[in-house]
Tab-separated table of C-alpha atoms and ligand atoms in Angstrom:
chain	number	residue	atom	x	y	z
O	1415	UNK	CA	41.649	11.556	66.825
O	1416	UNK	CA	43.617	12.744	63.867
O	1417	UNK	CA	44.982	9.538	63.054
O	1418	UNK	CA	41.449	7.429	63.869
O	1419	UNK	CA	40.267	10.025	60.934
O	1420	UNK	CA	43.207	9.628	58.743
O	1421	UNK	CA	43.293	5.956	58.982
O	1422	UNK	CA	39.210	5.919	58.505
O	1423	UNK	CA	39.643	7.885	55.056
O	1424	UNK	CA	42.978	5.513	54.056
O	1425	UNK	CA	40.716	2.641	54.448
O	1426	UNK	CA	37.749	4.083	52.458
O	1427	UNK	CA	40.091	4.904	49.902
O	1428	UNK	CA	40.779	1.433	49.310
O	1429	UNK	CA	37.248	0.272	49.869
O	1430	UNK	CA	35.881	2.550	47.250
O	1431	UNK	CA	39.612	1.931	44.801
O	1432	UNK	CA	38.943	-2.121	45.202
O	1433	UNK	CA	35.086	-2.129	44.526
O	1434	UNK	CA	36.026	0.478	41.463
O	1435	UNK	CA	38.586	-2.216	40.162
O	1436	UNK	CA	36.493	-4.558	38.351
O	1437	UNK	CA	35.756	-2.423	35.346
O	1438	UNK	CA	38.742	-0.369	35.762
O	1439	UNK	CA	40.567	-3.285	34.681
O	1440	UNK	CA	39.210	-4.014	31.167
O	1441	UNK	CA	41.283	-1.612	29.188
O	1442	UNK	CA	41.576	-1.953	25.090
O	1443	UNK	CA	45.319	-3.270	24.893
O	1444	UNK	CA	44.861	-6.231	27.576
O	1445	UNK	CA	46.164	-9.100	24.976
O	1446	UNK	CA	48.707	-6.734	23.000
O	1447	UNK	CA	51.783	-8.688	24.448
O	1448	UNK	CA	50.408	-11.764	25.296
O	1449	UNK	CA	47.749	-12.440	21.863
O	1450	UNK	CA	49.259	-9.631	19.406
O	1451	UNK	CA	46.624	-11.566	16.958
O	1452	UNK	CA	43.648	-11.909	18.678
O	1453	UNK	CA	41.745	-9.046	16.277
O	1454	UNK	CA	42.966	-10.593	12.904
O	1455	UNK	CA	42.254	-14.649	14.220
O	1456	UNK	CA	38.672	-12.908	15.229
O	1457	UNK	CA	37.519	-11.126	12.170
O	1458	UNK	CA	38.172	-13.627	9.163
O	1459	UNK	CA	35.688	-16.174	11.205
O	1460	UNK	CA	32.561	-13.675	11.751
O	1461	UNK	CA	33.092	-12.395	8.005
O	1462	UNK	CA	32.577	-15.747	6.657
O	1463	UNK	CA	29.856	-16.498	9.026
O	1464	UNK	CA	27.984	-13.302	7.398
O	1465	UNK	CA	28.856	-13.761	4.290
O	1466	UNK	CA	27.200	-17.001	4.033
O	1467	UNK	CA	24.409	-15.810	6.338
O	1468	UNK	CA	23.719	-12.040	6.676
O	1469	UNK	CA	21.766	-12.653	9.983
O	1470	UNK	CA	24.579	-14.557	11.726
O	1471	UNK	CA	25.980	-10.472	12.859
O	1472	UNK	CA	22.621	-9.885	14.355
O	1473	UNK	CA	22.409	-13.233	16.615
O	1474	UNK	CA	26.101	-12.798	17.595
O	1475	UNK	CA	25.276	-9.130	18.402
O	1476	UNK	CA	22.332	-10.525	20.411
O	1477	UNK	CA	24.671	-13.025	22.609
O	1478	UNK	CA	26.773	-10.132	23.999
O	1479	UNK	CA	23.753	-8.236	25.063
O	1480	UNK	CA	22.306	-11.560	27.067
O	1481	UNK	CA	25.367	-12.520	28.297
O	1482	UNK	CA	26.326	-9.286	29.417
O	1483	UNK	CA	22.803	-9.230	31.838
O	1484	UNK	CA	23.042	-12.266	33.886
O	1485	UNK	CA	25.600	-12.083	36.311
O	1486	UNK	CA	27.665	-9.494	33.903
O	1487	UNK	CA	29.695	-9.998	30.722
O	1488	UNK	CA	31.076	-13.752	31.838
O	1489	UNK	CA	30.829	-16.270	29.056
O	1490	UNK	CA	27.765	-17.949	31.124
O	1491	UNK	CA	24.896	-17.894	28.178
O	1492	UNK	CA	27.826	-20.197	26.316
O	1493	UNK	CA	27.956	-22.693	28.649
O	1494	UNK	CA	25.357	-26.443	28.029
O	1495	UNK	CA	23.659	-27.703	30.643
O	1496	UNK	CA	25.448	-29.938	32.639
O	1497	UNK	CA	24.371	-32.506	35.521
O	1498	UNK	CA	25.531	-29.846	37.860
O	1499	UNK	CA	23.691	-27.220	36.700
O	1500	UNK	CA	21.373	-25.970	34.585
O	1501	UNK	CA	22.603	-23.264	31.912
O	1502	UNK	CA	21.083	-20.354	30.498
O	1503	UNK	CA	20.119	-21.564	26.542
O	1504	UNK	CA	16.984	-22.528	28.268
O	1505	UNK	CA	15.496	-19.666	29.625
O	1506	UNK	CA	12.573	-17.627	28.467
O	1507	UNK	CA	14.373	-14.974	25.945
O	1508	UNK	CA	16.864	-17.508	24.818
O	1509	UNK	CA	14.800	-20.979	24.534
O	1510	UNK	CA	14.531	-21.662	20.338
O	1511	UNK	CA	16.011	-18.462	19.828
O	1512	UNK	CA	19.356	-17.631	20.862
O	1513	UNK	CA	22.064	-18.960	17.778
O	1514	UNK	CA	25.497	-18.417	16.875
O	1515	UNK	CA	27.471	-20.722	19.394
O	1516	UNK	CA	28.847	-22.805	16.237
O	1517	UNK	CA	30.676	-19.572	14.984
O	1518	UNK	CA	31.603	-18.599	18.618
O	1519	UNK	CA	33.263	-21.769	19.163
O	1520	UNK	CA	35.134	-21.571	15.673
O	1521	UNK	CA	36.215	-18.087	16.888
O	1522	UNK	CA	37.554	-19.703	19.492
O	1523	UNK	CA	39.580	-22.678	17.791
O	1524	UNK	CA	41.182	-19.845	15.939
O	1525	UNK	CA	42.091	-17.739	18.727
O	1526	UNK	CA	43.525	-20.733	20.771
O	1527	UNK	CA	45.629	-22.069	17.468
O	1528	UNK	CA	47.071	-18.499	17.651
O	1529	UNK	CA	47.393	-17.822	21.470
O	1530	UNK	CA	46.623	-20.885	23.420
O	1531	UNK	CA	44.915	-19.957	27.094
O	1532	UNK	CA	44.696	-16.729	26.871
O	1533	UNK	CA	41.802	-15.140	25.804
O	1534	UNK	CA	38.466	-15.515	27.344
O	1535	UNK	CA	35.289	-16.658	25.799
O	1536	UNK	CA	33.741	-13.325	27.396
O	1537	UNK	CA	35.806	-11.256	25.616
O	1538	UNK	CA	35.439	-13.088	22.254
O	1539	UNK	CA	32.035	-12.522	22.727
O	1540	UNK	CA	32.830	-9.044	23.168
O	1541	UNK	CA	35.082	-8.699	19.971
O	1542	UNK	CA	32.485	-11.003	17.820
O	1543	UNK	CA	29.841	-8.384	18.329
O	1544	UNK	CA	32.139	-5.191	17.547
O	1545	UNK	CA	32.773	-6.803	13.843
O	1546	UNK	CA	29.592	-7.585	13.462
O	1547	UNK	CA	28.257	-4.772	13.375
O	1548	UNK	CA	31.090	-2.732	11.630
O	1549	UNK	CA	30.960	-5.724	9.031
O	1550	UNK	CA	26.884	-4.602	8.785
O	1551	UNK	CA	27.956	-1.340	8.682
O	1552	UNK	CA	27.588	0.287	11.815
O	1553	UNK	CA	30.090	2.392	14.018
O	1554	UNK	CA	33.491	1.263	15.111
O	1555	UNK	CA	34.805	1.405	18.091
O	1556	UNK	CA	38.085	0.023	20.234
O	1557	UNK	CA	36.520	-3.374	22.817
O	1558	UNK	CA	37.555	-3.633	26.255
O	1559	UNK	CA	39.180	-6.539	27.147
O	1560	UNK	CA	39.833	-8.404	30.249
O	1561	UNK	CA	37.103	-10.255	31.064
O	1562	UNK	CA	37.239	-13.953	32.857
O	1563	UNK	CA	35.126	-17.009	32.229
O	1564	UNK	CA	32.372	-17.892	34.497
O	1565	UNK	CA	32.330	-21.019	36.495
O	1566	UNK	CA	28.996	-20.921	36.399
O	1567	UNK	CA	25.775	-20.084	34.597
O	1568	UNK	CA	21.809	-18.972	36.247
O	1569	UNK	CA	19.133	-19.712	34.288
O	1570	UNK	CA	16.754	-18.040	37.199
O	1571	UNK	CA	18.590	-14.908	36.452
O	1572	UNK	CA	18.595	-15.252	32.924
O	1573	UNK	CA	15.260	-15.543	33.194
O	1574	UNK	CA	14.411	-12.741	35.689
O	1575	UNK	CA	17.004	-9.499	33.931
O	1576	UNK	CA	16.570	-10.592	29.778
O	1577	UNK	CA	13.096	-7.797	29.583
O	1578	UNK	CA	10.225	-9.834	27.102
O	1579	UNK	CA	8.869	-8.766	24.248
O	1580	UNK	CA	6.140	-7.462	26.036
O	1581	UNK	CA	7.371	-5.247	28.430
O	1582	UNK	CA	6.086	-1.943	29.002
O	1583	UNK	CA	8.591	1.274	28.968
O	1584	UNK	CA	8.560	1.043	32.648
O	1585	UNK	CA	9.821	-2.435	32.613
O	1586	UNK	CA	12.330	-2.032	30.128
O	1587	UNK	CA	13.517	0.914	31.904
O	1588	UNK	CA	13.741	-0.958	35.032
O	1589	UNK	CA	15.419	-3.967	33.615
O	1590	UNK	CA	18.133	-1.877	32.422
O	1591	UNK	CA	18.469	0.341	35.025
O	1592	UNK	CA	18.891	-2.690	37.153
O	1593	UNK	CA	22.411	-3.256	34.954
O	1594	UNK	CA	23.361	0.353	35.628
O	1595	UNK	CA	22.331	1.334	32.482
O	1596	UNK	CA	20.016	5.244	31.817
O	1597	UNK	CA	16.720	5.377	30.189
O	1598	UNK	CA	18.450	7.262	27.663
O	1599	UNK	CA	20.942	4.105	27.218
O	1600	UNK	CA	18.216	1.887	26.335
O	1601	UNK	CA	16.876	3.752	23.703
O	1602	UNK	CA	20.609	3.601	22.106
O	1603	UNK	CA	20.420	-0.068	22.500
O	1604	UNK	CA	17.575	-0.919	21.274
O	1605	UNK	CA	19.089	0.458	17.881
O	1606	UNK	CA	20.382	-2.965	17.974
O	1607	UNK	CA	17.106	-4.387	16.656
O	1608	UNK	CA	17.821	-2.216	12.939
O	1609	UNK	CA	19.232	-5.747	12.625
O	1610	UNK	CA	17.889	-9.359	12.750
O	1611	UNK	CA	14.975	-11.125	12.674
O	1612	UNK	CA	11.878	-12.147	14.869
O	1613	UNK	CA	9.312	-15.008	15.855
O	1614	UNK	CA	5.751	-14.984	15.131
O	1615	UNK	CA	5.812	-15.746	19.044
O	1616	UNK	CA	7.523	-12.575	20.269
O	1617	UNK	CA	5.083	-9.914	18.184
O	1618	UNK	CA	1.953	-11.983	17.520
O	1619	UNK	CA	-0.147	-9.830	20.605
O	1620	UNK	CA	1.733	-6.688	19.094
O	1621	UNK	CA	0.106	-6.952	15.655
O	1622	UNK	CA	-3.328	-8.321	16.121
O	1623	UNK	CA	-4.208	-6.425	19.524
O	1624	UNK	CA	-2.296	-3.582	19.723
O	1625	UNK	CA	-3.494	0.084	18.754
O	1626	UNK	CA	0.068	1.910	18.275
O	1627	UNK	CA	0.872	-0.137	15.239
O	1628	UNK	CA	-0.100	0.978	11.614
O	1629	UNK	CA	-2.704	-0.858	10.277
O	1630	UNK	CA	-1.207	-1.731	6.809
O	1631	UNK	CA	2.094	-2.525	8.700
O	1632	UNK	CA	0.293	-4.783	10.702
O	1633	UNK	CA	-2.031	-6.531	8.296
O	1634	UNK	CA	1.486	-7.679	6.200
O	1635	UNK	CA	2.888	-8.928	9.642
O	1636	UNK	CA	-0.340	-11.097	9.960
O	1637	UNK	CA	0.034	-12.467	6.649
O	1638	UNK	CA	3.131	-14.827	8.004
O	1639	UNK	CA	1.832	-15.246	11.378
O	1640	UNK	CA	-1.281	-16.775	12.360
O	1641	UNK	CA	-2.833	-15.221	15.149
O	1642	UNK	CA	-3.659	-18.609	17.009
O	1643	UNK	CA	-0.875	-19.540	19.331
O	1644	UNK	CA	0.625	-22.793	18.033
O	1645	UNK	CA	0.393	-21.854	14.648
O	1646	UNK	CA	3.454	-20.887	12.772
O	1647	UNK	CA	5.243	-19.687	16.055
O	1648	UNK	CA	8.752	-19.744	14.420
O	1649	UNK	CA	8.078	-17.892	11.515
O	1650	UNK	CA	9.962	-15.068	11.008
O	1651	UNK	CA	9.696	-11.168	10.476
O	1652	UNK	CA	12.736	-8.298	10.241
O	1653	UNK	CA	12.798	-6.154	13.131
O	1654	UNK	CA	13.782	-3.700	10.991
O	1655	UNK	CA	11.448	-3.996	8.105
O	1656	UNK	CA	13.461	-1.671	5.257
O	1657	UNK	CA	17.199	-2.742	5.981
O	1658	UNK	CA	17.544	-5.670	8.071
O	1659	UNK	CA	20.705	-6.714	7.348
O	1660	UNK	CA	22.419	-2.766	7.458
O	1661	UNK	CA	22.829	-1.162	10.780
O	1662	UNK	CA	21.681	2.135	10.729
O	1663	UNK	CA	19.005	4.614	12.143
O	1664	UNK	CA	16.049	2.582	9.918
O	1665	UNK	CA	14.889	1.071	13.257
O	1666	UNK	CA	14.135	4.475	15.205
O	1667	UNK	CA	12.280	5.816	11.541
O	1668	UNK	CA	10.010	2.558	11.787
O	1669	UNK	CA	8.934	3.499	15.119
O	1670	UNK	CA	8.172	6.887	14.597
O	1671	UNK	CA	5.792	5.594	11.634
O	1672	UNK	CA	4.405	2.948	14.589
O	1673	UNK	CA	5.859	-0.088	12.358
O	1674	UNK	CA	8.457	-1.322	15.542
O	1675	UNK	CA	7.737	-5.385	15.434
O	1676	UNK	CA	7.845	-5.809	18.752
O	1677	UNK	CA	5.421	-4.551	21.736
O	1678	UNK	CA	8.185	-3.604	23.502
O	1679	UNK	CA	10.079	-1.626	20.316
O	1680	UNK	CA	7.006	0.448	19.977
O	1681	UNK	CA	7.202	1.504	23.685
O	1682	UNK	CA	9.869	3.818	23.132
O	1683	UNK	CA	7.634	5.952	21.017
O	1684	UNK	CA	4.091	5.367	22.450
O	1685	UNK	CA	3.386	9.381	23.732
O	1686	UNK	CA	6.462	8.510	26.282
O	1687	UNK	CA	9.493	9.942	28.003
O	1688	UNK	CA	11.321	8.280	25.271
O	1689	UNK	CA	9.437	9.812	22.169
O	1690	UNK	CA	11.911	12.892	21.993
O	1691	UNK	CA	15.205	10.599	21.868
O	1692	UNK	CA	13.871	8.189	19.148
O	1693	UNK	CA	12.437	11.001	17.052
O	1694	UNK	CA	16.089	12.422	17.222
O	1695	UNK	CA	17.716	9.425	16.205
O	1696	UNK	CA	15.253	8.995	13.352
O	1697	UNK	CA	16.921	11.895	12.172
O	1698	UNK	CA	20.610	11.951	13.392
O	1699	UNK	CA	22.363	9.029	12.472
O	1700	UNK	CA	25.588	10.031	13.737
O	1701	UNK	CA	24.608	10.955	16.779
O	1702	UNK	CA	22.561	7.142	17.079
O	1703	UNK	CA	26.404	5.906	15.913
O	1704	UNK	CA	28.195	8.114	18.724
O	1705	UNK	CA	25.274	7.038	21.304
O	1706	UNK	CA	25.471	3.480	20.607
O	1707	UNK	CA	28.617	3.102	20.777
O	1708	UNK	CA	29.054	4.701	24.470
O	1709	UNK	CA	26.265	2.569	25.485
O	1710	UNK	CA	27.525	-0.545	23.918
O	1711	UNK	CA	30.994	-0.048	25.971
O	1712	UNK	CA	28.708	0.807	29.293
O	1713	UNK	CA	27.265	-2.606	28.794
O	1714	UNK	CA	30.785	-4.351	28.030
O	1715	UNK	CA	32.002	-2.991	31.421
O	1716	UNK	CA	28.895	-5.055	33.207
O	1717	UNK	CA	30.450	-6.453	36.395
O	1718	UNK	CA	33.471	-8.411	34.369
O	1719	UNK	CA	35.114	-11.187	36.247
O	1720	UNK	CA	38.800	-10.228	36.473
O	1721	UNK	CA	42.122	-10.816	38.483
O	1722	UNK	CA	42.099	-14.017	39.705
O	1723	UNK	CA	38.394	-14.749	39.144
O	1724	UNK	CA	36.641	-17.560	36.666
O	1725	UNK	CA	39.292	-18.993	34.330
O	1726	UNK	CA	40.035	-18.620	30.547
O	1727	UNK	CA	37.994	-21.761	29.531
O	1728	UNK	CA	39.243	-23.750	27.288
O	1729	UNK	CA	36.079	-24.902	25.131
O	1730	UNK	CA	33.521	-21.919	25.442
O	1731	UNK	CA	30.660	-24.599	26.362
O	1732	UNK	CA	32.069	-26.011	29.496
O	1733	UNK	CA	33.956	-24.795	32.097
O	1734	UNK	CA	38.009	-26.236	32.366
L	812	HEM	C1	15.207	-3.232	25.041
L	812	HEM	C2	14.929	-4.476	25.414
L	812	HEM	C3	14.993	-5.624	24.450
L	812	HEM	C4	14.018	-6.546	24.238
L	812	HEM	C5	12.661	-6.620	24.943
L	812	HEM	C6	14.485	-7.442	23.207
L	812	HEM	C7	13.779	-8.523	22.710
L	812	HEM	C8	14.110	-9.225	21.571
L	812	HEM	C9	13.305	-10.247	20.963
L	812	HEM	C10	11.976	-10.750	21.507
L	812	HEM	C11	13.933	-10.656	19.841
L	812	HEM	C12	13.431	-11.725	18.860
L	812	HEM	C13	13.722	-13.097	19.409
L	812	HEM	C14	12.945	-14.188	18.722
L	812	HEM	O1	11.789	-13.960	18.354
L	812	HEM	O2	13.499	-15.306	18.569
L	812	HEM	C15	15.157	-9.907	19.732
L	812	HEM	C16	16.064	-10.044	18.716
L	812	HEM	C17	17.261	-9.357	18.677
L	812	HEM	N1	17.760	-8.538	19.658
L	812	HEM	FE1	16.750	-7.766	21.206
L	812	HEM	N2	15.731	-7.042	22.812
L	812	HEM	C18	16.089	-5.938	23.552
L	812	HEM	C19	17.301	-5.278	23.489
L	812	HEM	C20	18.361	-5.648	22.706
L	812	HEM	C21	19.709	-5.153	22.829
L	812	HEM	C22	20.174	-4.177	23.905
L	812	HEM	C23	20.439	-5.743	21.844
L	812	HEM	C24	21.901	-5.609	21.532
L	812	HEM	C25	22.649	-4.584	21.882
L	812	HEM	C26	19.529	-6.591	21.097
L	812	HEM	C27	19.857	-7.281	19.957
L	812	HEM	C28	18.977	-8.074	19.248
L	812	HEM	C29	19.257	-8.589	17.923
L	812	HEM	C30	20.472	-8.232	17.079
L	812	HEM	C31	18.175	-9.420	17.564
L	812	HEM	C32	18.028	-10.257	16.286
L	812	HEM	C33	18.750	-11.594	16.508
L	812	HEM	C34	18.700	-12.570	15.346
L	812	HEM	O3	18.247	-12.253	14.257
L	812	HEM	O4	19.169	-13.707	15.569
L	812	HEM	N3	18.290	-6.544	21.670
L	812	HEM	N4	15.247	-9.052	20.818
L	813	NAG	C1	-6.036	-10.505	21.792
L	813	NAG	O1	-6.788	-10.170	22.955
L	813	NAG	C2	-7.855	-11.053	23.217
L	813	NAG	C3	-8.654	-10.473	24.373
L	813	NAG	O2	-7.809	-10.215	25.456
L	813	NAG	C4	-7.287	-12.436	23.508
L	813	NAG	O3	-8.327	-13.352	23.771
L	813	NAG	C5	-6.505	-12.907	22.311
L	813	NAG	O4	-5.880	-14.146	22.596
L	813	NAG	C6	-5.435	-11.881	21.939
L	813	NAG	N1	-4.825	-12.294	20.672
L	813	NAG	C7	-3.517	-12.363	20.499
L	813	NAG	C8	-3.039	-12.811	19.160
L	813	NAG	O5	-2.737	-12.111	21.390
L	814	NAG	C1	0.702	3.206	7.339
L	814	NAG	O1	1.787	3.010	6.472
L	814	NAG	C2	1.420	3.184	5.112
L	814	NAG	C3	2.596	2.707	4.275
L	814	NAG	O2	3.794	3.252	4.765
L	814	NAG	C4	1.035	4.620	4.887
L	814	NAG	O3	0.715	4.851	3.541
L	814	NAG	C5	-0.163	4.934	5.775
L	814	NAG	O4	-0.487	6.296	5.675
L	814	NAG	C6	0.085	4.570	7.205
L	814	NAG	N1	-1.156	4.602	7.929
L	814	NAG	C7	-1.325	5.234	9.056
L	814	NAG	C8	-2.688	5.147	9.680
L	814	NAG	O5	-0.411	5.869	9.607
């Protein structure tokens, strides 16, 4: 009896040490013997990118987050379609949207001229978005690295986990929750939008139906987007309308004064359970910084592919 038990808690040991492993594997110094140069091949690449366009950090910031919520941080979103599947560049949130797979591959001729078939395309990803938001200047912080390369990409759950622009708080919370990420998470990530830009298509409802939007805020919006679908869809707006191309707390002090772009931004301060954190990080920048960053890391760790799993790919659009 003794022994049954003994063996019974040996083997849930393991259970629970194996299904633990995935994440437990990324760790910060994964390439320092085998790509000593992966950091300096990285960051020369994304600061000419943004130095020619400022906006390039945001999209590249944008990739991590909707790679990292189909099928965890993998590489998939870089893969093209192929005859045997479908990718993800098509689906709903990334269709005429999504950018930034030029640079990504020219990160990736640099890191293979300095390690060759070693470094994923998932952790690049990874890496790309950590300078490009430190080049913007937002927090630092050390990436985890250690991810594989998907075989394989699902534009059904690209589709189904990437939350719309019109999602309710309860959606967005759900959607994230989903990843194993808090409510209070979410909030931090959103932050993310103090960068970028936006389509006339994603906040068109937002600013000519909605009542949680100031009025004079709004009215400017319309002036660039026409509130007939069809009509300048592609047109864009800042998410951040005061510094767009500076990551800081600007984002959470825009929706406190009901000027968030999109439906969904303005959910996170709409007399919600979320009001309390954004009005905080209107006000506490480092503590936005210090929350982001956690979060950001949380997200990173999103069921990696590791071991013997996926490949390094070669080419960051197809698989080997
Ligand atoms: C909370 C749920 C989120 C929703 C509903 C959402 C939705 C959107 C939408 C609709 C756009 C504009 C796309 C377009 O019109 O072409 C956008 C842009 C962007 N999103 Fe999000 N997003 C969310 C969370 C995040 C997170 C967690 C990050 C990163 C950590 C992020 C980073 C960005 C960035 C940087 C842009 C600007 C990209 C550019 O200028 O190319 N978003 N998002
Ligand atoms: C605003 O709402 C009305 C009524 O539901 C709808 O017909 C119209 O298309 C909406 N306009 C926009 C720009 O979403
Ligand atoms: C909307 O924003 C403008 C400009 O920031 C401000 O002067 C005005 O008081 C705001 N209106 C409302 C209704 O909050």
């Amino acid at each position: 009896m003794a022994s049954c038990s003994t063996m019974a808690f040996v083997t849930l040991t393991f259970v629970l040490l194996f299904l633990g492993s995935s994440s437990a594997q990324l760790s910060t110094n994964y390439y320092s013997k085998t790509c000593p140069n992966l950091f300096s091949a990285v960051k020369p690449v994304i600061e000419s990118a943004i130095s020619s366009e400022k906006r390039m950090g945001a999209s590249i910031l944008r990739l991590f987050f909707h790679d990292c919520f189909v099928n965890g941080c993998d590489g998939s979103l870089l893969l093209d379609d192929t005859s045997s599947f479908t990718g993800e560049k098509t689906a709903n949130a990334n269709r005429n949207s999504v950018r930034g797979f030029d640079v990504i591959d020219k990160i990736k001729t640099a890191v293979e001229e300095a390690c060759p078939g070693v470094v994923s395309c998932a952790d690049i990803l990874a890496v790309a978005a950590r300078d490009s938001v430190v080049i913007l200047g937002g927090p630092n912080w050390d990436v985890k690295l250690g991810r594989r390369d998907a075989r394989t990409a699902s534009l059904s759950a690209a589709n189904n986990n990437i939350p719309p622009p019109t999602s309710s708080l309860s959606n967005l919370i759900s959607k994230f929750s989903a990843q194993g990420l808090s409510t209070d998470e979410m909030v931090a990530l959103a932050g993310a939008h103090t960068i970028g830009q936006a389509r006339c298509t994603s906040f068109r409802a937002h600013i000519y139906n909605d009542t949680d939007i100031n009025s004079s805020f709004a009215k400017t919006r319309q002036a660039n987007c026409p509130s007939t679908s069809g009509n300048g869809d592609n047109n864009l707006a800042p998410l951040d309308l005061q510094t767009p191309t500076v990551f800081d707390n600007n984002y959470y002090k825009n929706l406190v004064s009901q000027e968030g772009l999109l439906h969904s931004d303005q959910e996170l301060y709409n007399k919600g359970s979320t009001d309390s954190l954004v009005s905080t990080y209107s006000t506490n920048p480092s503590k936005f910084s210090s929350d982001f960053v956690a979060a950001i890391i949380k997200m990173g760790d999103i069921s990696p592919l590791t071991g013997s799993q996926g490949e390094i790919r070669k080419n960051c659009r197809k698989i080997n």
